[in-house]
mmCIF file of C-alpha atoms in Angstrom:
data_model
loop_
_atom_site.group_PDB
_atom_site.id
_atom_site.type_symbol
_atom_site.label_atom_id
_atom_site.label_comp_id
_atom_site.label_asym_id
_atom_site.label_seq_id
_atom_site.Cartn_x
_atom_site.Cartn_y
_atom_site.Cartn_z
ATOM 1 C CA MET D 1 -4.723 -3.355 6.257
ATOM 2 C CA ARG D 2 -6.678 -5.501 8.656
ATOM 3 C CA SER D 3 -9.929 -3.752 9.801
ATOM 4 C CA SER D 4 -10.101 0.031 10.131
ATOM 5 C CA LEU D 5 -10.530 0.207 13.898
ATOM 6 C CA THR D 6 -9.227 -3.058 15.215
ATOM 7 C CA ARG D 7 -6.646 -4.318 12.844
ATOM 8 C CA ARG D 8 -3.208 -5.646 13.323
ATOM 9 C CA VAL D 9 -0.913 -5.263 10.405
ATOM 10 C CA CYS D 10 2.164 -6.282 8.618
ATOM 11 C CA ALA D 11 5.130 -5.868 6.442
ATOM 12 C CA ALA D 12 8.558 -7.138 6.479
ATOM 13 C CA ALA D 13 11.598 -8.656 5.286
ATOM 14 C CA LEU D 14 14.820 -10.535 5.478
ATOM 15 C CA LEU D 15 16.873 -10.795 2.311
ATOM 16 C CA LEU D 16 15.862 -12.303 -1.000
ATOM 17 C CA THR D 17 17.817 -15.405 -0.108
ATOM 18 C CA SER D 18 15.113 -16.409 2.399
ATOM 19 C CA THR D 19 13.126 -19.508 1.519
ATOM 20 C CA LEU D 20 9.845 -19.012 -0.409
ATOM 21 C CA ALA D 21 6.734 -21.124 0.221
ATOM 22 C CA PRO D 22 6.990 -24.683 -1.102
ATOM 23 C CA ALA D 23 4.172 -23.858 -3.558
ATOM 24 C CA ALA D 24 6.369 -21.302 -5.311
ATOM 25 C CA ALA D 25 9.695 -21.356 -7.022
ATOM 26 C CA ALA D 26 12.775 -20.111 -5.168
ATOM 27 C CA ALA D 27 13.809 -16.601 -6.133
ATOM 28 C CA PRO D 28 17.152 -15.908 -7.784
ATOM 29 C CA PRO D 29 19.853 -14.330 -5.578
ATOM 30 C CA ALA D 30 19.222 -10.731 -4.601
ATOM 31 C CA GLY D 31 20.957 -8.168 -6.736
ATOM 32 C CA PRO D 32 20.658 -4.612 -8.084
ATOM 33 C CA ALA D 33 17.218 -3.635 -9.238
ATOM 34 C CA GLY D 34 18.305 -3.616 -12.894
ATOM 35 C CA PRO D 35 21.185 -4.721 -14.999
ATOM 36 C CA SER D 36 22.947 -1.417 -15.090
ATOM 37 C CA GLU D 37 21.907 0.634 -12.039
ATOM 38 C CA GLN D 38 22.943 0.282 -8.382
ATOM 39 C CA ALA D 39 20.197 -0.374 -5.910
ATOM 40 C CA ALA D 40 18.846 2.688 -4.158
ATOM 41 C CA GLN D 41 20.177 3.715 -0.781
ATOM 42 C CA ALA D 42 18.322 5.741 1.913
ATOM 43 C CA ARG D 43 19.132 7.806 4.990
ATOM 44 C CA LEU D 44 16.913 9.469 7.569
ATOM 45 C CA LEU D 45 16.020 13.167 7.262
ATOM 46 C CA GLY D 46 13.546 13.216 10.191
ATOM 47 C CA GLU D 47 10.117 12.358 11.542
ATOM 48 C CA LYS D 48 7.013 14.018 12.962
ATOM 49 C CA ILE D 49 4.160 12.585 15.036
ATOM 50 C CA VAL D 50 0.700 13.858 14.261
ATOM 51 C CA PRO D 51 -1.401 14.446 17.415
ATOM 52 C CA HIS D 52 -3.458 11.317 18.088
ATOM 53 C CA LYS D 53 -7.099 11.508 17.033
ATOM 54 C CA LEU D 54 -6.612 15.121 15.912
ATOM 55 C CA ASP D 55 -9.958 16.763 15.252
ATOM 56 C CA PHE D 56 -9.889 18.501 11.855
ATOM 57 C CA ARG D 57 -13.057 20.048 10.483
ATOM 58 C CA GLY D 58 -15.256 17.679 12.392
ATOM 59 C CA THR D 59 -13.326 14.571 11.380
ATOM 60 C CA THR D 60 -10.863 12.339 13.230
ATOM 61 C CA VAL D 61 -7.483 12.296 11.567
ATOM 62 C CA GLY D 62 -6.131 8.714 11.643
ATOM 63 C CA GLY D 63 -5.873 5.497 9.766
ATOM 64 C CA LEU D 64 -3.631 7.182 7.196
ATOM 65 C CA SER D 65 -2.832 4.323 4.789
ATOM 66 C CA GLY D 66 -1.627 6.105 1.673
ATOM 67 C CA VAL D 67 0.032 9.414 0.684
ATOM 68 C CA ASP D 68 0.995 11.150 -2.516
ATOM 69 C CA ARG D 69 2.365 14.549 -3.534
ATOM 70 C CA ASN D 70 0.275 16.778 -5.830
ATOM 71 C CA ARG D 71 2.595 18.492 -8.281
ATOM 72 C CA CYS D 72 -0.198 20.973 -9.128
ATOM 73 C CA THR D 73 -0.454 22.356 -5.601
ATOM 74 C CA GLY D 74 2.707 21.214 -3.853
ATOM 75 C CA GLU D 75 0.540 19.701 -1.114
ATOM 76 C CA TYR D 76 0.232 16.082 -0.086
ATOM 77 C CA VAL D 77 -2.915 13.977 -0.040
ATOM 78 C CA PHE D 78 -3.505 11.311 2.572
ATOM 79 C CA ILE D 79 -6.202 8.592 2.469
ATOM 80 C CA SER D 80 -7.838 7.374 5.687
ATOM 81 C CA ASP D 81 -8.852 3.787 5.994
ATOM 82 C CA ASP D 82 -11.867 4.570 8.187
ATOM 83 C CA ARG D 83 -14.536 2.446 6.528
ATOM 84 C CA SER D 84 -17.146 5.159 7.468
ATOM 85 C CA TYR D 85 -17.202 3.856 11.100
ATOM 86 C CA LEU D 86 -16.283 7.282 12.548
ATOM 87 C CA GLN D 87 -16.961 9.564 9.665
ATOM 88 C CA PRO D 88 -17.594 8.869 5.910
ATOM 89 C CA ALA D 89 -14.641 7.405 4.010
ATOM 90 C CA ARG D 90 -12.399 10.358 3.191
ATOM 91 C CA PHE D 91 -9.058 11.922 2.360
ATOM 92 C CA TYR D 92 -7.025 14.856 3.651
ATOM 93 C CA THR D 93 -4.689 17.410 2.080
ATOM 94 C CA ALA D 94 -1.754 18.787 3.985
ATOM 95 C CA ARG D 95 1.371 20.868 3.670
ATOM 96 C CA LEU D 96 4.549 19.226 4.783
ATOM 97 C CA ASP D 97 7.643 21.374 5.630
ATOM 98 C CA VAL D 98 10.385 18.886 4.782
ATOM 99 C CA ASP D 99 14.009 19.697 3.899
ATOM 100 C CA ALA D 100 17.456 18.291 4.380
ATOM 101 C CA ASP D 101 17.240 19.071 8.131
ATOM 102 C CA GLY D 102 14.103 17.116 8.751
ATOM 103 C CA VAL D 103 10.337 17.252 9.019
ATOM 104 C CA HIS D 104 9.413 20.610 10.534
ATOM 105 C CA SER D 105 5.592 20.653 10.369
ATOM 106 C CA VAL D 106 2.519 18.835 9.120
ATOM 107 C CA ASP D 107 -0.405 21.244 8.533
ATOM 108 C CA PHE D 108 -3.706 19.791 7.313
ATOM 109 C CA THR D 109 -5.479 22.090 4.817
ATOM 110 C CA GLY D 110 -8.637 20.212 3.757
ATOM 111 C CA THR D 111 -10.725 17.073 3.863
ATOM 112 C CA HIS D 112 -13.423 15.604 1.669
ATOM 113 C CA PRO D 113 -15.468 12.388 1.694
ATOM 114 C CA PHE D 114 -15.345 10.122 -1.342
ATOM 115 C CA ARG D 115 -18.586 10.124 -3.266
ATOM 116 C CA ARG D 116 -20.437 7.249 -4.887
ATOM 117 C CA PRO D 117 -21.624 7.588 -8.495
ATOM 118 C CA ASP D 118 -24.935 8.961 -7.266
ATOM 119 C CA GLY D 119 -23.233 11.657 -5.201
ATOM 120 C CA THR D 120 -23.823 10.099 -1.753
ATOM 121 C CA VAL D 121 -21.166 9.179 0.729
ATOM 122 C CA TYR D 122 -20.175 5.537 1.446
ATOM 123 C CA SER D 123 -22.023 3.722 4.158
ATOM 124 C CA SER D 124 -20.516 1.816 7.091
ATOM 125 C CA PRO D 125 -20.172 -2.027 6.877
ATOM 126 C CA THR D 126 -22.625 -2.118 9.743
ATOM 127 C CA ALA D 127 -25.406 -1.012 7.315
ATOM 128 C CA GLY D 128 -25.079 -4.443 5.636
ATOM 129 C CA ASP D 129 -26.027 -3.009 2.281
ATOM 130 C CA GLY D 130 -22.899 -4.127 0.438
ATOM 131 C CA LYS D 131 -22.005 -0.513 -0.400
ATOM 132 C CA ALA D 132 -19.143 -0.045 2.034
ATOM 133 C CA VAL D 133 -15.519 0.541 0.958
ATOM 134 C CA ASP D 134 -12.177 -0.159 2.552
ATOM 135 C CA PRO D 135 -9.890 2.679 1.403
ATOM 136 C CA GLU D 136 -6.159 1.883 1.294
ATOM 137 C CA GLU D 137 -4.187 3.882 -1.312
ATOM 138 C CA ILE D 138 -4.366 7.216 -3.112
ATOM 139 C CA ARG D 139 -2.292 8.615 -6.033
ATOM 140 C CA VAL D 140 -2.422 11.871 -7.890
ATOM 141 C CA ASP D 141 -2.822 11.507 -11.621
ATOM 142 C CA PRO D 142 0.430 13.040 -13.102
ATOM 143 C CA ARG D 143 -1.606 14.228 -16.100
ATOM 144 C CA SER D 144 -4.671 15.809 -14.512
ATOM 145 C CA CYS D 145 -3.833 16.011 -10.778
ATOM 146 C CA ARG D 146 -7.144 14.241 -10.059
ATOM 147 C CA TYR D 147 -7.132 11.387 -7.552
ATOM 148 C CA TRP D 148 -6.986 7.652 -8.147
ATOM 149 C CA TRP D 149 -7.784 5.674 -5.005
ATOM 150 C CA ALA D 150 -7.882 2.017 -4.223
ATOM 151 C CA GLN D 151 -10.150 0.088 -1.866
ATOM 152 C CA GLU D 152 -9.931 -3.614 -1.139
ATOM 153 C CA GLY D 153 -13.553 -4.572 -0.876
ATOM 154 C CA ASP D 154 -14.556 -7.377 1.502
ATOM 155 C CA ARG D 155 -14.534 -11.173 1.342
ATOM 156 C CA PRO D 156 -17.453 -11.981 3.748
ATOM 157 C CA LYS D 157 -16.977 -14.031 6.855
ATOM 158 C CA THR D 158 -20.433 -15.539 6.555
ATOM 159 C CA ALA D 159 -22.514 -16.912 3.697
ATOM 160 C CA ASP D 160 -25.274 -14.352 4.163
ATOM 161 C CA ALA D 161 -22.967 -11.318 4.052
ATOM 162 C CA PRO D 162 -22.463 -9.536 0.751
ATOM 163 C CA VAL D 163 -19.274 -9.699 -1.353
ATOM 164 C CA ILE D 164 -17.803 -6.256 -1.920
ATOM 165 C CA GLN D 165 -15.424 -6.147 -4.871
ATOM 166 C CA PRO D 166 -12.152 -4.206 -4.769
ATOM 167 C CA SER D 167 -11.832 -1.146 -6.971
ATOM 168 C CA VAL D 168 -9.501 1.575 -8.195
ATOM 169 C CA GLN D 169 -11.639 4.665 -8.642
ATOM 170 C CA PHE D 170 -11.059 8.201 -10.044
ATOM 171 C CA ALA D 171 -12.164 11.264 -7.971
ATOM 172 C CA SER D 172 -12.058 15.060 -8.274
ATOM 173 C CA ALA D 173 -10.320 17.228 -5.812
ATOM 174 C CA THR D 174 -13.519 17.350 -3.788
ATOM 175 C CA GLY D 175 -14.094 13.565 -3.842
ATOM 176 C CA ARG D 176 -16.667 13.471 -6.691
ATOM 177 C CA TYR D 177 -16.827 10.142 -8.472
ATOM 178 C CA LEU D 178 -15.293 10.248 -11.950
ATOM 179 C CA GLY D 179 -14.983 6.576 -12.941
ATOM 180 C CA ARG D 180 -12.978 3.454 -12.226
ATOM 181 C CA LEU D 181 -10.152 1.284 -13.636
ATOM 182 C CA ARG D 182 -11.012 -2.187 -15.065
ATOM 183 C CA LEU D 183 -9.073 -4.589 -12.837
ATOM 184 C CA PRO D 184 -7.584 -7.973 -13.814
ATOM 185 C CA SER D 185 -9.980 -10.853 -13.446
ATOM 186 C CA ASN D 186 -7.895 -12.609 -10.775
ATOM 187 C CA TYR D 187 -8.364 -9.647 -8.423
ATOM 188 C CA GLU D 188 -12.033 -10.586 -8.071
ATOM 189 C CA ILE D 189 -13.217 -11.729 -4.702
ATOM 190 C CA THR D 190 -15.165 -15.060 -4.926
ATOM 191 C CA ARG D 191 -17.052 -17.188 -2.498
ATOM 192 C CA GLU D 192 -14.830 -20.130 -3.429
ATOM 193 C CA GLU D 193 -11.251 -20.870 -2.321
ATOM 194 C CA ARG D 194 -9.717 -18.679 -4.990
ATOM 195 C CA GLY D 195 -8.984 -14.982 -5.551
ATOM 196 C CA PRO D 196 -7.665 -12.586 -2.893
ATOM 197 C CA ARG D 197 -7.760 -13.420 0.775
ATOM 198 C CA ARG D 198 -9.850 -11.307 3.115
ATOM 199 C CA ASN D 199 -8.182 -7.970 3.783
ATOM 200 C CA GLN D 200 -5.314 -8.834 1.424
ATOM 201 C CA VAL D 201 -6.520 -7.279 -1.786
ATOM 202 C CA ILE D 202 -5.343 -3.989 -3.361
ATOM 203 C CA GLU D 203 -3.319 -1.875 -0.956
ATOM 204 C CA ALA D 204 -0.816 -0.528 -3.548
ATOM 205 C CA ILE D 205 -1.119 1.435 -6.741
ATOM 206 C CA THR D 206 1.404 3.701 -8.501
ATOM 207 C CA PHE D 207 1.795 5.558 -11.791
ATOM 208 C CA GLY D 208 4.831 4.895 -13.983
ATOM 209 C CA SER D 209 6.025 5.907 -17.463
ATOM 210 C CA HIS D 210 4.851 9.522 -16.901
ATOM 211 C CA GLY D 211 1.321 8.409 -16.151
ATOM 212 C CA ARG D 212 0.946 5.967 -19.031
ATOM 213 C CA VAL D 213 1.123 2.869 -16.839
ATOM 214 C CA VAL D 214 -0.732 1.977 -13.661
ATOM 215 C CA THR D 215 0.858 -0.723 -11.483
ATOM 216 C CA SER D 216 -1.015 -2.384 -8.577
ATOM 217 C CA ALA D 217 -0.263 -5.096 -6.127
ATOM 218 C CA VAL D 218 -2.400 -7.374 -3.930
ATOM 219 C CA GLU D 219 -1.251 -7.357 -0.362
ATOM 220 C CA GLY D 220 -0.905 -11.129 0.043
ATOM 221 C CA PRO D 221 -0.874 -14.325 -2.087
ATOM 222 C CA LEU D 222 -4.058 -15.326 -3.894
ATOM 223 C CA LEU D 223 -5.735 -18.302 -2.318
ATOM 224 C CA GLN D 224 -4.824 -20.511 -5.332
ATOM 225 C CA ASP D 225 -1.206 -19.241 -5.305
ATOM 226 C CA GLY D 226 -0.280 -20.937 -1.991
ATOM 227 C CA PRO D 227 -0.194 -20.323 1.723
ATOM 228 C CA GLU D 228 0.678 -17.061 3.502
ATOM 229 C CA PRO D 229 4.237 -16.578 4.748
ATOM 230 C CA ASP D 230 5.276 -18.208 7.973
ATOM 231 C CA LEU D 231 8.511 -18.643 9.935
ATOM 232 C CA ARG D 232 9.999 -20.984 7.377
ATOM 233 C CA ASN D 233 8.662 -19.748 4.024
ATOM 234 C CA GLY D 234 7.845 -16.605 2.213
ATOM 235 C CA ALA D 235 5.184 -16.245 -0.521
ATOM 236 C CA LEU D 236 4.537 -14.717 -3.973
ATOM 237 C CA VAL D 237 2.108 -11.819 -4.471
ATOM 238 C CA ARG D 238 0.919 -10.555 -7.851
ATOM 239 C CA VAL D 239 1.962 -7.208 -9.243
ATOM 240 C CA THR D 240 0.046 -6.042 -12.335
ATOM 241 C CA LYS D 241 0.920 -3.422 -14.960
ATOM 242 C CA GLN D 242 -2.004 -1.928 -16.894
ATOM 243 C CA THR D 243 -2.702 0.924 -19.263
ATOM 244 C CA ARG D 244 -4.869 3.787 -18.029
ATOM 245 C CA GLY D 245 -7.711 2.104 -19.892
ATOM 246 C CA GLY D 246 -7.332 -1.154 -18.021
ATOM 247 C CA GLU D 247 -5.468 -3.331 -20.594
ATOM 248 C CA VAL D 248 -3.147 -5.688 -18.735
ATOM 249 C CA LEU D 249 0.416 -5.294 -19.901
ATOM 250 C CA GLY D 250 1.904 -7.908 -17.627
ATOM 251 C CA GLN D 251 1.606 -9.557 -14.216
ATOM 252 C CA PHE D 252 4.532 -10.598 -12.112
ATOM 253 C CA ALA D 253 5.302 -12.477 -8.910
ATOM 254 C CA TYR D 254 6.858 -10.439 -6.093
ATOM 255 C CA PRO D 255 8.547 -12.481 -3.311
ATOM 256 C CA VAL D 256 7.453 -11.449 0.188
ATOM 257 C CA GLU D 257 9.726 -12.453 2.994
ATOM 258 C CA LYS D 258 9.048 -15.106 5.676
ATOM 259 C CA ILE D 259 7.850 -13.997 9.135
ATOM 260 C CA PHE D 260 10.738 -12.494 11.119
ATOM 261 C CA ALA D 261 9.817 -13.778 14.593
ATOM 262 C CA ALA D 262 7.604 -16.158 16.483
ATOM 263 C CA SER D 263 4.292 -14.843 17.802
ATOM 264 C CA ASP D 264 3.504 -14.573 21.528
ATOM 265 C CA PRO D 265 1.885 -17.937 22.242
ATOM 266 C CA ASN D 266 -0.665 -16.233 24.544
ATOM 267 C CA SER D 267 -1.849 -13.942 21.778
ATOM 268 C CA PRO D 268 -5.027 -14.800 19.861
ATOM 269 C CA TRP D 269 -3.652 -13.065 16.767
ATOM 270 C CA GLY D 270 -1.342 -14.646 14.268
ATOM 271 C CA PRO D 271 1.278 -12.682 12.261
ATOM 272 C CA ASP D 272 0.268 -10.467 9.344
ATOM 273 C CA THR D 273 2.576 -9.593 6.515
ATOM 274 C CA GLY D 274 2.297 -8.189 2.957
ATOM 275 C CA VAL D 275 2.772 -5.313 0.496
ATOM 276 C CA PRO D 276 0.883 -2.167 1.512
ATOM 277 C CA SER D 277 2.552 0.198 -0.996
ATOM 278 C CA LEU D 278 4.733 0.351 -4.090
ATOM 279 C CA LEU D 279 6.174 3.378 -5.844
ATOM 280 C CA ALA D 280 7.424 3.602 -9.445
ATOM 281 C CA PHE D 281 10.778 5.208 -10.127
ATOM 282 C CA PRO D 282 10.203 8.314 -12.277
ATOM 283 C CA ASP D 283 12.788 7.401 -14.907
ATOM 284 C CA ASP D 284 12.421 3.601 -15.131
ATOM 285 C CA PRO D 285 9.120 1.928 -16.069
ATOM 286 C CA ASP D 286 10.238 -1.488 -14.745
ATOM 287 C CA ARG D 287 11.608 -0.364 -11.309
ATOM 288 C CA TYR D 288 9.776 0.174 -8.051
ATOM 289 C CA LEU D 289 10.260 0.773 -4.391
ATOM 290 C CA VAL D 290 8.221 -1.855 -2.562
ATOM 291 C CA LEU D 291 7.149 -1.506 1.083
ATOM 292 C CA GLU D 292 6.916 -4.692 3.063
ATOM 293 C CA ARG D 293 5.308 -4.664 6.478
ATOM 294 C CA THR D 294 4.942 -7.423 9.107
ATOM 295 C CA TRP D 295 3.242 -7.381 12.496
ATOM 296 C CA VAL D 296 3.956 -10.157 15.023
ATOM 297 C CA ALA D 297 2.290 -10.361 18.457
ATOM 298 C CA GLY D 298 4.951 -9.725 21.075
ATOM 299 C CA ALA D 299 7.573 -8.563 18.558
ATOM 300 C CA GLY D 300 5.783 -5.559 16.969
ATOM 301 C CA TYR D 301 6.259 -4.191 13.445
ATOM 302 C CA LYS D 302 9.033 -4.865 11.015
ATOM 303 C CA ILE D 303 9.139 -2.340 8.110
ATOM 304 C CA ARG D 304 11.518 -2.592 5.154
ATOM 305 C CA VAL D 305 11.668 -0.991 1.751
ATOM 306 C CA TYR D 306 13.074 -2.822 -1.269
ATOM 307 C CA ASP D 307 14.280 -1.769 -4.721
ATOM 308 C CA ALA D 308 12.611 -4.221 -7.165
ATOM 309 C CA THR D 309 12.199 -4.684 -10.861
ATOM 310 C CA THR D 310 9.887 -6.585 -13.225
ATOM 311 C CA ARG D 311 12.765 -6.795 -15.732
ATOM 312 C CA GLY D 312 13.494 -10.426 -16.435
ATOM 313 C CA ALA D 313 10.570 -11.704 -14.326
ATOM 314 C CA THR D 314 8.109 -14.201 -15.608
ATOM 315 C CA ASP D 315 4.795 -12.830 -16.914
ATOM 316 C CA VAL D 316 2.294 -14.857 -14.875
ATOM 317 C CA ARG D 317 -0.974 -13.256 -16.145
ATOM 318 C CA ALA D 318 -2.024 -16.545 -17.917
ATOM 319 C CA MET D 319 -1.167 -18.721 -14.866
ATOM 320 C CA ASP D 320 -4.325 -19.498 -12.950
ATOM 321 C CA SER D 321 -2.229 -20.638 -10.023
ATOM 322 C CA LEU D 322 1.409 -20.179 -9.021
ATOM 323 C CA ALA D 323 1.405 -23.119 -6.698
ATOM 324 C CA GLY D 324 3.987 -25.593 -7.889
ATOM 325 C CA ARG D 325 4.852 -23.557 -10.926
ATOM 326 C CA SER D 326 8.446 -22.608 -11.804
ATOM 327 C CA VAL D 327 8.538 -18.801 -12.223
ATOM 328 C CA VAL D 328 11.236 -16.143 -12.063
ATOM 329 C CA PRO D 329 9.991 -13.630 -9.518
ATOM 330 C CA MET D 330 10.793 -9.938 -9.410
ATOM 331 C CA ARG D 331 14.334 -9.297 -8.263
ATOM 332 C CA LYS D 332 14.746 -7.099 -5.193
ATOM 333 C CA THR D 333 17.422 -5.550 -3.007
ATOM 334 C CA LEU D 334 16.970 -4.121 0.535
ATOM 335 C CA VAL D 335 17.058 -0.300 0.584
ATOM 336 C CA VAL D 336 16.309 0.351 4.246
ATOM 337 C CA ASP D 337 15.120 -1.426 7.381
ATOM 338 C CA LEU D 338 13.391 1.167 9.560
ATOM 339 C CA ASP D 339 14.805 -0.568 12.630
ATOM 340 C CA THR D 340 18.287 0.855 11.688
ATOM 341 C CA LEU D 341 17.191 4.563 11.532
ATOM 342 C CA GLY D 342 16.962 5.418 15.225
ATOM 343 C CA LEU D 343 13.255 6.437 14.967
ATOM 344 C CA SER D 344 11.174 7.160 18.058
ATOM 345 C CA GLY D 345 9.353 3.886 17.317
ATOM 346 C CA ILE D 346 8.464 1.563 14.495
ATOM 347 C CA GLN D 347 4.836 2.122 13.530
ATOM 348 C CA ASN D 348 2.383 0.547 11.147
ATOM 349 C CA THR D 349 3.894 2.181 7.985
ATOM 350 C CA GLU D 350 1.528 1.777 5.024
ATOM 351 C CA GLY D 351 2.084 4.637 2.564
ATOM 352 C CA MET D 352 4.976 6.211 0.706
ATOM 353 C CA THR D 353 5.524 8.784 -1.988
ATOM 354 C CA TRP D 354 8.297 10.757 -3.633
ATOM 355 C CA GLY D 355 8.840 14.300 -2.266
ATOM 356 C CA PRO D 356 10.912 17.087 -3.775
ATOM 357 C CA VAL D 357 14.514 16.719 -4.927
ATOM 358 C CA LEU D 358 16.905 17.841 -2.257
ATOM 359 C CA PRO D 359 19.863 20.295 -2.798
ATOM 360 C CA THR D 360 22.145 17.252 -2.531
ATOM 361 C CA GLY D 361 20.507 15.784 -5.626
ATOM 362 C CA GLU D 362 18.867 13.078 -3.587
ATOM 363 C CA ARG D 363 15.090 12.484 -3.852
ATOM 364 C CA SER D 364 13.079 12.825 -0.669
ATOM 365 C CA LEU D 365 10.811 9.847 0.237
ATOM 366 C CA ILE D 366 7.841 10.424 2.561
ATOM 367 C CA LEU D 367 6.369 7.525 4.585
ATOM 368 C CA VAL D 368 3.202 7.534 6.655
ATOM 369 C CA SER D 369 1.922 5.124 9.279
ATOM 370 C CA ASP D 370 -1.653 4.064 9.976
ATOM 371 C CA ASP D 371 -2.374 4.348 13.706
ATOM 372 C CA ASN D 372 -5.481 2.095 13.438
ATOM 373 C CA PHE D 373 -7.189 4.739 15.576
ATOM 374 C CA SER D 374 -5.571 2.984 18.523
ATOM 375 C CA ASP D 375 -4.193 4.688 21.617
ATOM 376 C CA GLU D 376 -1.198 2.283 21.442
ATOM 377 C CA GLU D 377 -0.110 3.425 17.968
ATOM 378 C CA ALA D 378 0.805 6.691 16.258
ATOM 379 C CA THR D 379 0.478 8.610 12.979
ATOM 380 C CA GLN D 380 4.181 8.995 12.092
ATOM 381 C CA ILE D 381 5.493 11.008 9.134
ATOM 382 C CA VAL D 382 9.013 9.870 8.176
ATOM 383 C CA ALA D 383 11.225 11.584 5.600
ATOM 384 C CA LEU D 384 14.158 9.817 3.920
ATOM 385 C CA ALA D 385 16.723 10.886 1.372
ATOM 386 C CA VAL D 386 17.078 8.363 -1.440
ATOM 387 C CA ARG D 387 19.907 8.103 -3.943
#
């Protein structure tokens, strides 16, 4: 995400044949996600718009940046990226009525703030105490049904502001702190020109191999890995597989597409693009759905979902920099471009999760958008059928 209340955002695509940044090796031609399976395909089931700035138990529903389904309750959990500006950093639970005929209702059932190790809630960045968080993703542990949530910290704009490191934390169903995952060293925010860019740290985590593997992605390229995507070039972002205990099993380069349109020359904002979510396939430890999102001033949002695999990709964990290095990136194939679905609008889609299996044998896929708490955007729940 960009900032909780004022951000512009990103995601997006063309095909894998687009040119990558000069600092990175060109990707191989796009193809099926693996050597034997066909790439996934998706069709629209329906959508539902949540009332803007809905008041729920004294909190403002919005900024929904991640979603997951809790197999223990059948409910869904949503994380808000409010950095405690409006209310303490928090999550929501909800029941979704989704079937082959569409999305019929979204009913919120609970909300809790995330707690620090001492039991207190997180402070706002305005406190300047270095204890704020920037929540982005939430997953339900398939083993315990507890919550794992990611926050991307903060690379300060000024020398006197504190560095806040990203984290993946564990929480109870009421938000109580239970621990954290040890992250790879190159996810660390530094005061030098290396490590993650500001607001381009961990936005995506997912469980694979029946909960044995945790995969995460940084939203954009590390500073030492080359420039951000532009109209001519894409970029490589790092995707990391770890054990539940934090051991790095592999790190891979995922090719993000170049920017799809030129920005309005009168806008003070440049384009934003990156990976806000990825989702492991239940039956393949090397295969993922990857959400790419781009925002361009004057052109709006471009949202695409890809079927990607780490199979055959170069393990780059020992590479300090990808700039100028020859690597084989993850292979990917376009699953769906939201522009083609006939939705009421293309919103700032940031989260996705598997839903129940449909009577057709297809798997439902639930997407959620972050409205940035802006009157010009919406919280949109989209349901797709994937086969």
